[in-house]
Amino acid sequence: MHTEPEIGLTRTRTQHKLLQALHDLPLEISTGNKATSITAVLRGARPGPTVLLRADMDALALHEHGDTGRTSRFPGRMHACGHDMHATMLAGAARLLSDRRHTLHGNVIFMFQPGEQSHVGARIMIEEGVLDAAGTRPAAAYSLHVVSALSTIRLPHQDPVTVSAADFHAGTTHNVIADQARFSVTIRSPAPRLQRQTQDRAVRLLRDIAAAHDLTVDIDTASAYPPTVNAEHETAFVHTVARDFYSQERTALAAQPSMAAEDFSFVLEEIPGAIAVLGACPADRDPGRAPANHPPYAAFDDAVLTDGAAMYAELAARRTALPT
């Protein structure tokens, strides 16, 4: 999947590869209509609640730079956020849990989601019924995300907020002064109030700068993803499982929120759950200086695939054994 990345909601190659990986398992499999999603249900032999495990699987519009010998074959497309690893880990978890189906409680929904990168794929899958695929709504939902490096801005005595300029376009050639320019920014915060305040300040600042230079400015604003907020009790559960499974030394609770946008937020608005970060920095890189997710030099260590698959499976097995 890494060498053949696909973007957006239509990912036929990726869907085909995952369906091949799942075809011999005792799963109830359906595919999406508006997107090339996959929903698979595993029914345990013992009574219990339903748990949802989710992995995204789309790539970014980015040209990959690297010398790993395993770079993208498609120019302008790259798995710079590790979604190929997420989907691989979830497919591995489906196999692990299928092998222990006779001792498994409840049901597990495997949610293979395209279109996480600005295409609201999670919301589309919810509209198409992923949360009701097992007949009973999940009691909890979990997702894992690899990260090679993290950065967060925390303002003094405030919730964190980030403002990022992602693209800038002006002019057509070196000897002609452009008559207009266009750029876009993203504003991210776990606090909707602070997000609105920052947006209002940014709009006022842009209008003031334009007026000072006798320019006009047109500003469009749009809401993308809601903040991804983990349920407190499910976060504690994930932390306990990770600590038991990997040891105390390999687990930690984040001291502050991550500013990464995630459309797993649409699931967490409906179902209590949590998304956890799985460190995947290659052994020959310093995690403190390695490129974060999304740059063209981003790289992840495949050695964590077994850890991620096992963690997905362990979360589902333990959570379905708990009373609703």
PDB file of C-alpha atoms in Angstrom:
ATOM      1  CA  MET A   1       0.000   0.000   0.000  1.00  0.00           C
ATOM      2  CA  HIS A   2       2.856   2.382   0.680  1.00  0.00           C
ATOM      3  CA  THR A   3       4.183   2.241  -2.865  1.00  0.00           C
ATOM      4  CA  GLU A   4       0.706   2.655  -4.404  1.00  0.00           C
ATOM      5  CA  PRO A   5      -0.930   5.441  -2.363  1.00  0.00           C
ATOM      6  CA  GLU A   6      -4.374   6.745  -3.264  1.00  0.00           C
ATOM      7  CA  ILE A   7      -6.013  10.018  -2.314  1.00  0.00           C
ATOM      8  CA  GLY A   8      -9.507  10.925  -1.182  1.00  0.00           C
ATOM      9  CA  LEU A   9     -12.676   8.865  -1.060  1.00  0.00           C
ATOM     10  CA  THR A  10     -12.021   6.594  -4.059  1.00  0.00           C
ATOM     11  CA  ARG A  11      -9.239   4.139  -3.328  1.00  0.00           C
ATOM     12  CA  THR A  12      -9.923   1.043  -5.427  1.00  0.00           C
ATOM     13  CA  ARG A  13      -6.403  -0.447  -5.293  1.00  0.00           C
ATOM     14  CA  THR A  14      -6.223  -0.082  -1.517  1.00  0.00           C
ATOM     15  CA  GLN A  15      -9.721  -1.462  -1.039  1.00  0.00           C
ATOM     16  CA  HIS A  16      -8.879  -4.466  -3.226  1.00  0.00           C
ATOM     17  CA  LYS A  17      -5.703  -5.234  -1.270  1.00  0.00           C
ATOM     18  CA  LEU A  18      -7.535  -5.063   2.046  1.00  0.00           C
ATOM     19  CA  LEU A  19     -10.413  -7.214   0.807  1.00  0.00           C
ATOM     20  CA  GLN A  20      -7.860  -9.810  -0.265  1.00  0.00           C
ATOM     21  CA  ALA A  21      -6.297  -9.706   3.197  1.00  0.00           C
ATOM     22  CA  LEU A  22      -9.688 -10.248   4.840  1.00  0.00           C
ATOM     23  CA  HIS A  23     -11.380 -12.643   2.451  1.00  0.00           C
ATOM     24  CA  ASP A  24     -10.626 -15.898   4.301  1.00  0.00           C
ATOM     25  CA  LEU A  25     -11.699 -14.622   7.723  1.00  0.00           C
ATOM     26  CA  PRO A  26     -15.128 -15.233   9.335  1.00  0.00           C
ATOM     27  CA  LEU A  27     -16.246 -11.646   8.790  1.00  0.00           C
ATOM     28  CA  GLU A  28     -19.424 -10.015   7.540  1.00  0.00           C
ATOM     29  CA  ILE A  29     -17.990  -7.599   4.977  1.00  0.00           C
ATOM     30  CA  SER A  30     -19.673  -4.695   3.204  1.00  0.00           C
ATOM     31  CA  THR A  31     -18.306  -1.843   1.122  1.00  0.00           C
ATOM     32  CA  GLY A  32     -19.370   1.777   0.859  1.00  0.00           C
ATOM     33  CA  ASN A  33     -21.412   3.520  -1.809  1.00  0.00           C
ATOM     34  CA  LYS A  34     -20.092   7.081  -1.606  1.00  0.00           C
ATOM     35  CA  ALA A  35     -16.562   5.970  -0.819  1.00  0.00           C
ATOM     36  CA  THR A  36     -14.414   2.849  -1.204  1.00  0.00           C
ATOM     37  CA  SER A  37     -14.741   2.045   2.478  1.00  0.00           C
ATOM     38  CA  ILE A  38     -14.817  -1.393   4.078  1.00  0.00           C
ATOM     39  CA  THR A  39     -16.903  -2.392   7.087  1.00  0.00           C
ATOM     40  CA  ALA A  40     -16.292  -5.841   8.555  1.00  0.00           C
ATOM     41  CA  VAL A  41     -18.063  -7.414  11.528  1.00  0.00           C
ATOM     42  CA  LEU A  42     -16.682 -10.251  13.625  1.00  0.00           C
ATOM     43  CA  ARG A  43     -19.169 -11.956  15.935  1.00  0.00           C
ATOM     44  CA  GLY A  44     -17.752 -13.556  19.048  1.00  0.00           C
ATOM     45  CA  ALA A  45     -19.040 -16.842  20.427  1.00  0.00           C
ATOM     46  CA  ARG A  46     -19.888 -15.340  23.815  1.00  0.00           C
ATOM     47  CA  PRO A  47     -22.340 -12.569  24.716  1.00  0.00           C
ATOM     48  CA  GLY A  48     -21.009  -9.076  25.181  1.00  0.00           C
ATOM     49  CA  PRO A  49     -21.020  -5.528  23.828  1.00  0.00           C
ATOM     50  CA  THR A  50     -19.928  -4.299  20.428  1.00  0.00           C
ATOM     51  CA  VAL A  51     -16.609  -2.470  20.001  1.00  0.00           C
ATOM     52  CA  LEU A  52     -15.504  -0.488  16.933  1.00  0.00           C
ATOM     53  CA  LEU A  53     -11.894  -0.380  15.720  1.00  0.00           C
ATOM     54  CA  ARG A  54     -11.096   2.214  13.074  1.00  0.00           C
ATOM     55  CA  ALA A  55      -8.197   2.770  10.673  1.00  0.00           C
ATOM     56  CA  ASP A  56      -7.919   5.420   7.961  1.00  0.00           C
ATOM     57  CA  MET A  57      -6.239   4.505   4.700  1.00  0.00           C
ATOM     58  CA  ASP A  58      -5.877   7.521   2.374  1.00  0.00           C
ATOM     59  CA  ALA A  59      -2.672   9.288   1.345  1.00  0.00           C
ATOM     60  CA  LEU A  60      -1.645  12.910   0.834  1.00  0.00           C
ATOM     61  CA  ALA A  61      -1.110  14.945  -2.338  1.00  0.00           C
ATOM     62  CA  LEU A  62       2.623  15.128  -1.784  1.00  0.00           C
ATOM     63  CA  HIS A  63       5.696  13.996  -3.715  1.00  0.00           C
ATOM     64  CA  GLU A  64       7.719  11.590  -1.594  1.00  0.00           C
ATOM     65  CA  HIS A  65      11.418  12.150  -0.984  1.00  0.00           C
ATOM     66  CA  GLY A  66      13.378   9.366   0.617  1.00  0.00           C
ATOM     67  CA  ASP A  67      15.979   6.682   0.103  1.00  0.00           C
ATOM     68  CA  THR A  68      14.190   3.777   1.734  1.00  0.00           C
ATOM     69  CA  GLY A  69      13.906   1.822  -1.516  1.00  0.00           C
ATOM     70  CA  ARG A  70      10.160   1.685  -0.922  1.00  0.00           C
ATOM     71  CA  THR A  71       8.874   5.060  -2.002  1.00  0.00           C
ATOM     72  CA  SER A  72       5.649   5.863  -3.830  1.00  0.00           C
ATOM     73  CA  ARG A  73       5.375   4.777  -7.466  1.00  0.00           C
ATOM     74  CA  PHE A  74       2.798   7.516  -8.078  1.00  0.00           C
ATOM     75  CA  PRO A  75       4.242  11.058  -8.397  1.00  0.00           C
ATOM     76  CA  GLY A  76       2.455  13.562  -6.220  1.00  0.00           C
ATOM     77  CA  ARG A  77       1.030  10.984  -3.829  1.00  0.00           C
ATOM     78  CA  MET A  78       2.534   9.832  -0.557  1.00  0.00           C
ATOM     79  CA  HIS A  79       1.578   8.020   2.626  1.00  0.00           C
ATOM     80  CA  ALA A  80       3.165  10.780   4.699  1.00  0.00           C
ATOM     81  CA  CYS A  81       0.765  10.309   7.605  1.00  0.00           C
ATOM     82  CA  GLY A  82       1.080   6.551   8.086  1.00  0.00           C
ATOM     83  CA  HIS A  83      -2.453   5.604   7.064  1.00  0.00           C
ATOM     84  CA  ASP A  84      -1.126   2.621   5.147  1.00  0.00           C
ATOM     85  CA  MET A  85       0.280   1.378   8.462  1.00  0.00           C
ATOM     86  CA  HIS A  86      -3.032   1.960  10.243  1.00  0.00           C
ATOM     87  CA  ALA A  87      -4.948  -0.126   7.710  1.00  0.00           C
ATOM     88  CA  THR A  88      -2.318  -2.878   7.817  1.00  0.00           C
ATOM     89  CA  MET A  89      -2.476  -3.021  11.616  1.00  0.00           C
ATOM     90  CA  LEU A  90      -6.265  -3.212  11.605  1.00  0.00           C
ATOM     91  CA  ALA A  91      -6.199  -6.031   9.045  1.00  0.00           C
ATOM     92  CA  GLY A  92      -3.725  -7.829  11.321  1.00  0.00           C
ATOM     93  CA  ALA A  93      -6.028  -7.296  14.291  1.00  0.00           C
ATOM     94  CA  ALA A  94      -8.928  -8.777  12.327  1.00  0.00           C
ATOM     95  CA  ARG A  95      -6.880 -11.933  11.793  1.00  0.00           C
ATOM     96  CA  LEU A  96      -5.759 -12.113  15.434  1.00  0.00           C
ATOM     97  CA  LEU A  97      -9.311 -11.699  16.735  1.00  0.00           C
ATOM     98  CA  SER A  98     -10.724 -14.160  14.185  1.00  0.00           C
ATOM     99  CA  ASP A  99      -8.296 -16.780  15.510  1.00  0.00           C
ATOM    100  CA  ARG A 100      -9.736 -16.327  19.009  1.00  0.00           C
ATOM    101  CA  ARG A 101     -13.373 -15.909  17.940  1.00  0.00           C
ATOM    102  CA  HIS A 102     -14.550 -18.887  20.015  1.00  0.00           C
ATOM    103  CA  THR A 103     -13.442 -17.168  23.220  1.00  0.00           C
ATOM    104  CA  LEU A 104     -14.357 -13.644  22.108  1.00  0.00           C
ATOM    105  CA  HIS A 105     -17.229 -11.782  23.729  1.00  0.00           C
ATOM    106  CA  GLY A 106     -19.607  -9.577  21.778  1.00  0.00           C
ATOM    107  CA  ASN A 107     -18.925  -8.156  18.325  1.00  0.00           C
ATOM    108  CA  VAL A 108     -16.130  -6.178  16.723  1.00  0.00           C
ATOM    109  CA  ILE A 109     -16.676  -3.701  13.894  1.00  0.00           C
ATOM    110  CA  PHE A 110     -13.585  -3.073  11.757  1.00  0.00           C
ATOM    111  CA  MET A 111     -13.886   0.353  10.117  1.00  0.00           C
ATOM    112  CA  PHE A 112     -11.503   0.835   7.171  1.00  0.00           C
ATOM    113  CA  GLN A 113     -11.997   4.472   6.245  1.00  0.00           C
ATOM    114  CA  PRO A 114     -10.875   6.441   3.177  1.00  0.00           C
ATOM    115  CA  GLY A 115     -11.017  10.208   2.928  1.00  0.00           C
ATOM    116  CA  GLU A 116      -9.663  11.223   6.336  1.00  0.00           C
ATOM    117  CA  GLN A 117      -7.507  13.954   4.799  1.00  0.00           C
ATOM    118  CA  SER A 118     -10.108  16.732   4.428  1.00  0.00           C
ATOM    119  CA  HIS A 119     -12.795  14.552   2.821  1.00  0.00           C
ATOM    120  CA  VAL A 120     -14.879  13.749   5.961  1.00  0.00           C
ATOM    121  CA  GLY A 121     -14.724  10.033   5.201  1.00  0.00           C
ATOM    122  CA  ALA A 122     -15.701   9.123   8.761  1.00  0.00           C
ATOM    123  CA  ARG A 123     -18.897  11.148   8.543  1.00  0.00           C
ATOM    124  CA  ILE A 124     -19.770   9.480   5.237  1.00  0.00           C
ATOM    125  CA  MET A 125     -19.263   6.008   6.748  1.00  0.00           C
ATOM    126  CA  ILE A 126     -21.459   6.977   9.714  1.00  0.00           C
ATOM    127  CA  GLU A 127     -24.171   8.141   7.303  1.00  0.00           C
ATOM    128  CA  GLU A 128     -23.905   4.788   5.516  1.00  0.00           C
ATOM    129  CA  GLY A 129     -24.394   2.863   8.764  1.00  0.00           C
ATOM    130  CA  VAL A 130     -20.979   1.761  10.048  1.00  0.00           C
ATOM    131  CA  LEU A 131     -22.016   2.341  13.670  1.00  0.00           C
ATOM    132  CA  ASP A 132     -25.016   0.006  13.272  1.00  0.00           C
ATOM    133  CA  ALA A 133     -23.259  -2.678  11.221  1.00  0.00           C
ATOM    134  CA  ALA A 134     -23.343  -5.261  14.042  1.00  0.00           C
ATOM    135  CA  GLY A 135     -26.987  -4.672  14.933  1.00  0.00           C
ATOM    136  CA  THR A 136     -26.115  -2.991  18.217  1.00  0.00           C
ATOM    137  CA  ARG A 137     -24.264   0.292  18.539  1.00  0.00           C
ATOM    138  CA  PRO A 138     -20.693   0.097  19.826  1.00  0.00           C
ATOM    139  CA  ALA A 139     -20.143   0.601  23.527  1.00  0.00           C
ATOM    140  CA  ALA A 140     -16.708   2.017  22.699  1.00  0.00           C
ATOM    141  CA  ALA A 141     -14.579   2.992  19.698  1.00  0.00           C
ATOM    142  CA  TYR A 142     -10.798   3.047  19.371  1.00  0.00           C
ATOM    143  CA  SER A 143      -8.234   4.165  16.820  1.00  0.00           C
ATOM    144  CA  LEU A 144      -4.433   4.156  16.663  1.00  0.00           C
ATOM    145  CA  HIS A 145      -2.234   6.716  14.906  1.00  0.00           C
ATOM    146  CA  VAL A 146       1.533   6.511  14.282  1.00  0.00           C
ATOM    147  CA  VAL A 147       3.505   9.688  14.943  1.00  0.00           C
ATOM    148  CA  SER A 148       7.272  10.181  14.271  1.00  0.00           C
ATOM    149  CA  ALA A 149       7.382  13.597  16.006  1.00  0.00           C
ATOM    150  CA  LEU A 150       4.866  15.899  17.696  1.00  0.00           C
ATOM    151  CA  SER A 151       4.639  19.653  18.045  1.00  0.00           C
ATOM    152  CA  THR A 152       2.108  21.673  20.005  1.00  0.00           C
ATOM    153  CA  ILE A 153       1.915  25.351  20.889  1.00  0.00           C
ATOM    154  CA  ARG A 154       0.605  26.101  24.369  1.00  0.00           C
ATOM    155  CA  LEU A 155      -0.164  29.707  25.198  1.00  0.00           C
ATOM    156  CA  PRO A 156       0.335  30.778  28.830  1.00  0.00           C
ATOM    157  CA  HIS A 157      -2.741  30.139  30.964  1.00  0.00           C
ATOM    158  CA  GLN A 158      -4.788  29.104  27.937  1.00  0.00           C
ATOM    159  CA  ASP A 159      -5.803  26.049  26.035  1.00  0.00           C
ATOM    160  CA  PRO A 160      -3.425  25.298  23.138  1.00  0.00           C
ATOM    161  CA  VAL A 161      -4.096  26.681  19.676  1.00  0.00           C
ATOM    162  CA  THR A 162      -2.209  26.505  16.402  1.00  0.00           C
ATOM    163  CA  VAL A 163      -2.501  28.715  13.328  1.00  0.00           C
ATOM    164  CA  SER A 164      -0.781  27.316  10.235  1.00  0.00           C
ATOM    165  CA  ALA A 165      -0.433  28.758   6.730  1.00  0.00           C
ATOM    166  CA  ALA A 166      -0.522  25.766   4.402  1.00  0.00           C
ATOM    167  CA  ASP A 167      -0.404  27.305   0.897  1.00  0.00           C
ATOM    168  CA  PHE A 168       0.243  30.634  -0.830  1.00  0.00           C
ATOM    169  CA  HIS A 169      -0.358  31.493  -4.498  1.00  0.00           C
ATOM    170  CA  ALA A 170       0.534  34.727  -6.292  1.00  0.00           C
ATOM    171  CA  GLY A 171       1.736  35.694  -9.752  1.00  0.00           C
ATOM    172  CA  THR A 172       2.633  33.756 -12.878  1.00  0.00           C
ATOM    173  CA  THR A 173       6.179  34.844 -13.760  1.00  0.00           C
ATOM    174  CA  HIS A 174       9.229  36.645 -12.329  1.00  0.00           C
ATOM    175  CA  ASN A 175       8.839  39.998 -14.138  1.00  0.00           C
ATOM    176  CA  VAL A 176       5.126  40.682 -13.617  1.00  0.00           C
ATOM    177  CA  ILE A 177       3.748  42.054 -10.348  1.00  0.00           C
ATOM    178  CA  ALA A 178       0.763  40.006  -9.273  1.00  0.00           C
ATOM    179  CA  ASP A 179      -2.529  41.854  -8.889  1.00  0.00           C
ATOM    180  CA  GLN A 180      -3.831  39.345  -6.375  1.00  0.00           C
ATOM    181  CA  ALA A 181      -2.680  36.668  -3.989  1.00  0.00           C
ATOM    182  CA  ARG A 182      -4.445  33.816  -2.248  1.00  0.00           C
ATOM    183  CA  PHE A 183      -3.497  31.826   0.828  1.00  0.00           C
ATOM    184  CA  SER A 184      -5.193  29.587   3.334  1.00  0.00           C
ATOM    185  CA  VAL A 185      -4.672  28.899   7.018  1.00  0.00           C
ATOM    186  CA  THR A 186      -5.938  26.342   9.487  1.00  0.00           C
ATOM    187  CA  ILE A 187      -6.827  27.084  13.095  1.00  0.00           C
ATOM    188  CA  ARG A 188      -6.836  24.170  15.515  1.00  0.00           C
ATOM    189  CA  SER A 189      -7.745  23.980  19.188  1.00  0.00           C
ATOM    190  CA  PRO A 190      -9.494  21.469  21.464  1.00  0.00           C
ATOM    191  CA  ALA A 191     -11.546  24.401  22.796  1.00  0.00           C
ATOM    192  CA  PRO A 192     -14.213  25.603  20.310  1.00  0.00           C
ATOM    193  CA  ARG A 193     -14.405  28.940  22.159  1.00  0.00           C
ATOM    194  CA  LEU A 194     -10.699  29.629  21.628  1.00  0.00           C
ATOM    195  CA  GLN A 195     -10.930  28.496  18.026  1.00  0.00           C
ATOM    196  CA  ARG A 196     -13.691  31.041  17.363  1.00  0.00           C
ATOM    197  CA  GLN A 197     -11.783  33.802  19.177  1.00  0.00           C
ATOM    198  CA  THR A 198      -8.624  33.093  17.169  1.00  0.00           C
ATOM    199  CA  GLN A 199     -10.579  33.107  13.918  1.00  0.00           C
ATOM    200  CA  ASP A 200     -12.180  36.463  14.778  1.00  0.00           C
ATOM    201  CA  ARG A 201      -8.776  37.948  15.617  1.00  0.00           C
ATOM    202  CA  ALA A 202      -7.264  36.634  12.381  1.00  0.00           C
ATOM    203  CA  VAL A 203     -10.073  38.149  10.310  1.00  0.00           C
ATOM    204  CA  ARG A 204      -9.685  41.539  12.010  1.00  0.00           C
ATOM    205  CA  LEU A 205      -5.904  41.434  11.532  1.00  0.00           C
ATOM    206  CA  LEU A 206      -6.197  40.661   7.819  1.00  0.00           C
ATOM    207  CA  ARG A 207      -8.680  43.464   7.264  1.00  0.00           C
ATOM    208  CA  ASP A 208      -6.456  45.944   9.135  1.00  0.00           C
ATOM    209  CA  ILE A 209      -3.366  44.935   7.124  1.00  0.00           C
ATOM    210  CA  ALA A 210      -5.281  45.271   3.861  1.00  0.00           C
ATOM    211  CA  ALA A 211      -6.635  48.713   4.815  1.00  0.00           C
ATOM    212  CA  ALA A 212      -3.173  49.929   5.803  1.00  0.00           C
ATOM    213  CA  HIS A 213      -1.885  49.107   2.306  1.00  0.00           C
ATOM    214  CA  ASP A 214      -4.947  50.353   0.402  1.00  0.00           C
ATOM    215  CA  LEU A 215      -5.900  46.814  -0.571  1.00  0.00           C
ATOM    216  CA  THR A 216      -9.097  44.820  -0.454  1.00  0.00           C
ATOM    217  CA  VAL A 217      -9.358  41.386   1.082  1.00  0.00           C
ATOM    218  CA  ASP A 218     -12.005  38.698   0.659  1.00  0.00           C
ATOM    219  CA  ILE A 219     -12.145  36.169   3.491  1.00  0.00           C
ATOM    220  CA  ASP A 220     -14.023  32.882   3.472  1.00  0.00           C
ATOM    221  CA  THR A 221     -14.239  30.760   6.603  1.00  0.00           C
ATOM    222  CA  ALA A 222     -15.402  27.189   6.925  1.00  0.00           C
ATOM    223  CA  SER A 223     -15.587  24.663   9.714  1.00  0.00           C
ATOM    224  CA  ALA A 224     -13.855  21.374   8.895  1.00  0.00           C
ATOM    225  CA  TYR A 225     -13.549  18.773  11.639  1.00  0.00           C
ATOM    226  CA  PRO A 226     -14.773  19.132  15.216  1.00  0.00           C
ATOM    227  CA  PRO A 227     -12.135  18.667  17.937  1.00  0.00           C
ATOM    228  CA  THR A 228     -11.259  15.035  18.642  1.00  0.00           C
ATOM    229  CA  VAL A 229     -12.025  14.592  22.338  1.00  0.00           C
ATOM    230  CA  ASN A 230     -11.277  11.265  24.032  1.00  0.00           C
ATOM    231  CA  ALA A 231     -13.730  10.036  26.656  1.00  0.00           C
ATOM    232  CA  GLU A 232     -11.992  10.137  30.026  1.00  0.00           C
ATOM    233  CA  HIS A 233     -12.893   6.595  31.104  1.00  0.00           C
ATOM    234  CA  GLU A 234     -11.982   5.125  27.710  1.00  0.00           C
ATOM    235  CA  THR A 235      -8.658   6.973  27.772  1.00  0.00           C
ATOM    236  CA  ALA A 236      -7.929   5.426  31.161  1.00  0.00           C
ATOM    237  CA  PHE A 237      -8.860   2.004  29.763  1.00  0.00           C
ATOM    238  CA  VAL A 238      -6.551   2.378  26.749  1.00  0.00           C
ATOM    239  CA  HIS A 239      -3.735   3.542  29.012  1.00  0.00           C
ATOM    240  CA  THR A 240      -4.200   0.542  31.297  1.00  0.00           C
ATOM    241  CA  VAL A 241      -4.214  -1.911  28.396  1.00  0.00           C
ATOM    242  CA  ALA A 242      -1.133  -0.305  26.845  1.00  0.00           C
ATOM    243  CA  ARG A 243       0.710  -0.313  30.169  1.00  0.00           C
ATOM    244  CA  ASP A 244      -0.153  -3.962  30.822  1.00  0.00           C
ATOM    245  CA  PHE A 245       0.634  -4.972  27.271  1.00  0.00           C
ATOM    246  CA  TYR A 246       3.809  -2.992  26.596  1.00  0.00           C
ATOM    247  CA  SER A 247       5.094  -2.152  30.118  1.00  0.00           C
ATOM    248  CA  GLN A 248       5.072   1.081  32.061  1.00  0.00           C
ATOM    249  CA  GLU A 249       8.272   2.269  30.394  1.00  0.00           C
ATOM    250  CA  ARG A 250       6.709   2.265  26.910  1.00  0.00           C
ATOM    251  CA  THR A 251       3.502   4.121  27.741  1.00  0.00           C
ATOM    252  CA  ALA A 252       2.600   7.646  28.806  1.00  0.00           C
ATOM    253  CA  LEU A 253      -0.334  10.003  28.988  1.00  0.00           C
ATOM    254  CA  ALA A 254       0.193  13.141  26.907  1.00  0.00           C
ATOM    255  CA  ALA A 255       0.881  16.205  29.009  1.00  0.00           C
ATOM    256  CA  GLN A 256      -1.055  18.409  26.585  1.00  0.00           C
ATOM    257  CA  PRO A 257      -3.396  17.963  23.620  1.00  0.00           C
ATOM    258  CA  SER A 258      -2.116  17.278  20.137  1.00  0.00           C
ATOM    259  CA  MET A 259      -3.113  19.825  17.496  1.00  0.00           C
ATOM    260  CA  ALA A 260      -3.463  17.255  14.720  1.00  0.00           C
ATOM    261  CA  ALA A 261      -6.868  17.350  13.021  1.00  0.00           C
ATOM    262  CA  GLU A 262      -8.635  13.965  12.953  1.00  0.00           C
ATOM    263  CA  ASP A 263     -12.039  13.049  11.569  1.00  0.00           C
ATOM    264  CA  PHE A 264     -12.306  10.210  14.089  1.00  0.00           C
ATOM    265  CA  SER A 265     -13.918  13.119  15.931  1.00  0.00           C
ATOM    266  CA  PHE A 266     -17.169  12.330  14.085  1.00  0.00           C
ATOM    267  CA  VAL A 267     -17.157   8.837  15.608  1.00  0.00           C
ATOM    268  CA  LEU A 268     -16.330  10.153  19.073  1.00  0.00           C
ATOM    269  CA  GLU A 269     -19.273  12.560  18.877  1.00  0.00           C
ATOM    270  CA  GLU A 270     -21.503   9.471  18.669  1.00  0.00           C
ATOM    271  CA  ILE A 271     -19.609   6.802  20.636  1.00  0.00           C
ATOM    272  CA  PRO A 272     -17.377   7.121  23.731  1.00  0.00           C
ATOM    273  CA  GLY A 273     -13.851   6.138  22.816  1.00  0.00           C
ATOM    274  CA  ALA A 274     -10.262   7.225  22.375  1.00  0.00           C
ATOM    275  CA  ILE A 275      -7.525   7.622  19.805  1.00  0.00           C
ATOM    276  CA  ALA A 276      -4.007   6.727  20.913  1.00  0.00           C
ATOM    277  CA  VAL A 277      -0.609   7.544  19.444  1.00  0.00           C
ATOM    278  CA  LEU A 278       1.842   4.775  18.590  1.00  0.00           C
ATOM    279  CA  GLY A 279       5.451   5.922  18.264  1.00  0.00           C
ATOM    280  CA  ALA A 280       6.905   4.835  14.912  1.00  0.00           C
ATOM    281  CA  CYS A 281      10.094   6.826  14.507  1.00  0.00           C
ATOM    282  CA  PRO A 282      12.768   4.779  12.682  1.00  0.00           C
ATOM    283  CA  ALA A 283      15.551   3.558  14.931  1.00  0.00           C
ATOM    284  CA  ASP A 284      18.188   5.616  13.091  1.00  0.00           C
ATOM    285  CA  ARG A 285      16.363   8.926  13.658  1.00  0.00           C
ATOM    286  CA  ASP A 286      16.082  11.165  16.689  1.00  0.00           C
ATOM    287  CA  PRO A 287      12.368  11.474  17.604  1.00  0.00           C
ATOM    288  CA  GLY A 288      13.002  15.016  18.803  1.00  0.00           C
ATOM    289  CA  ARG A 289      14.347  16.116  15.415  1.00  0.00           C
ATOM    290  CA  ALA A 290      12.689  13.736  12.951  1.00  0.00           C
ATOM    291  CA  PRO A 291      10.174  15.173  10.446  1.00  0.00           C
ATOM    292  CA  ALA A 292       6.640  15.109  11.777  1.00  0.00           C
ATOM    293  CA  ASN A 293       3.767  13.558   9.861  1.00  0.00           C
ATOM    294  CA  HIS A 294       2.953  15.101   6.431  1.00  0.00           C
ATOM    295  CA  PRO A 295       6.339  16.409   5.163  1.00  0.00           C
ATOM    296  CA  PRO A 296       7.788  14.680   2.049  1.00  0.00           C
ATOM    297  CA  TYR A 297      10.624  13.240   4.171  1.00  0.00           C
ATOM    298  CA  ALA A 298       8.350  11.620   6.772  1.00  0.00           C
ATOM    299  CA  ALA A 299       9.266   7.995   7.488  1.00  0.00           C
ATOM    300  CA  PHE A 300       7.901   5.331   9.811  1.00  0.00           C
ATOM    301  CA  ASP A 301       9.277   2.093  11.213  1.00  0.00           C
ATOM    302  CA  ASP A 302       7.433  -0.997   9.972  1.00  0.00           C
ATOM    303  CA  ALA A 303       8.568  -2.828  13.093  1.00  0.00           C
ATOM    304  CA  VAL A 304       5.624  -1.289  14.967  1.00  0.00           C
ATOM    305  CA  LEU A 305       3.047  -2.998  12.729  1.00  0.00           C
ATOM    306  CA  THR A 306       2.929  -6.072  14.975  1.00  0.00           C
ATOM    307  CA  ASP A 307       2.628  -3.876  18.063  1.00  0.00           C
ATOM    308  CA  GLY A 308      -0.266  -1.957  16.539  1.00  0.00           C
ATOM    309  CA  ALA A 309      -2.138  -5.035  15.343  1.00  0.00           C
ATOM    310  CA  ALA A 310      -1.763  -6.663  18.758  1.00  0.00           C
ATOM    311  CA  MET A 311      -2.888  -3.480  20.538  1.00  0.00           C
ATOM    312  CA  TYR A 312      -6.013  -3.162  18.389  1.00  0.00           C
ATOM    313  CA  ALA A 313      -6.876  -6.802  19.100  1.00  0.00           C
ATOM    314  CA  GLU A 314      -6.187  -6.534  22.823  1.00  0.00           C
ATOM    315  CA  LEU A 315      -8.362  -3.433  23.171  1.00  0.00           C
ATOM    316  CA  ALA A 316     -11.292  -5.182  21.507  1.00  0.00           C
ATOM    317  CA  ALA A 317     -10.861  -8.465  23.368  1.00  0.00           C
ATOM    318  CA  ARG A 318     -10.680  -6.814  26.790  1.00  0.00           C
ATOM    319  CA  ARG A 319     -13.404  -4.231  26.172  1.00  0.00           C
ATOM    320  CA  THR A 320     -15.958  -6.701  24.850  1.00  0.00           C
ATOM    321  CA  ALA A 321     -15.402  -8.827  27.975  1.00  0.00           C
ATOM    322  CA  LEU A 322     -16.494  -5.911  30.156  1.00  0.00           C
ATOM    323  CA  PRO A 323     -20.167  -5.313  30.987  1.00  0.00           C
ATOM    324  CA  THR A 324     -21.917  -2.544  29.056  1.00  0.00           C
TER     325      THR A 324
END
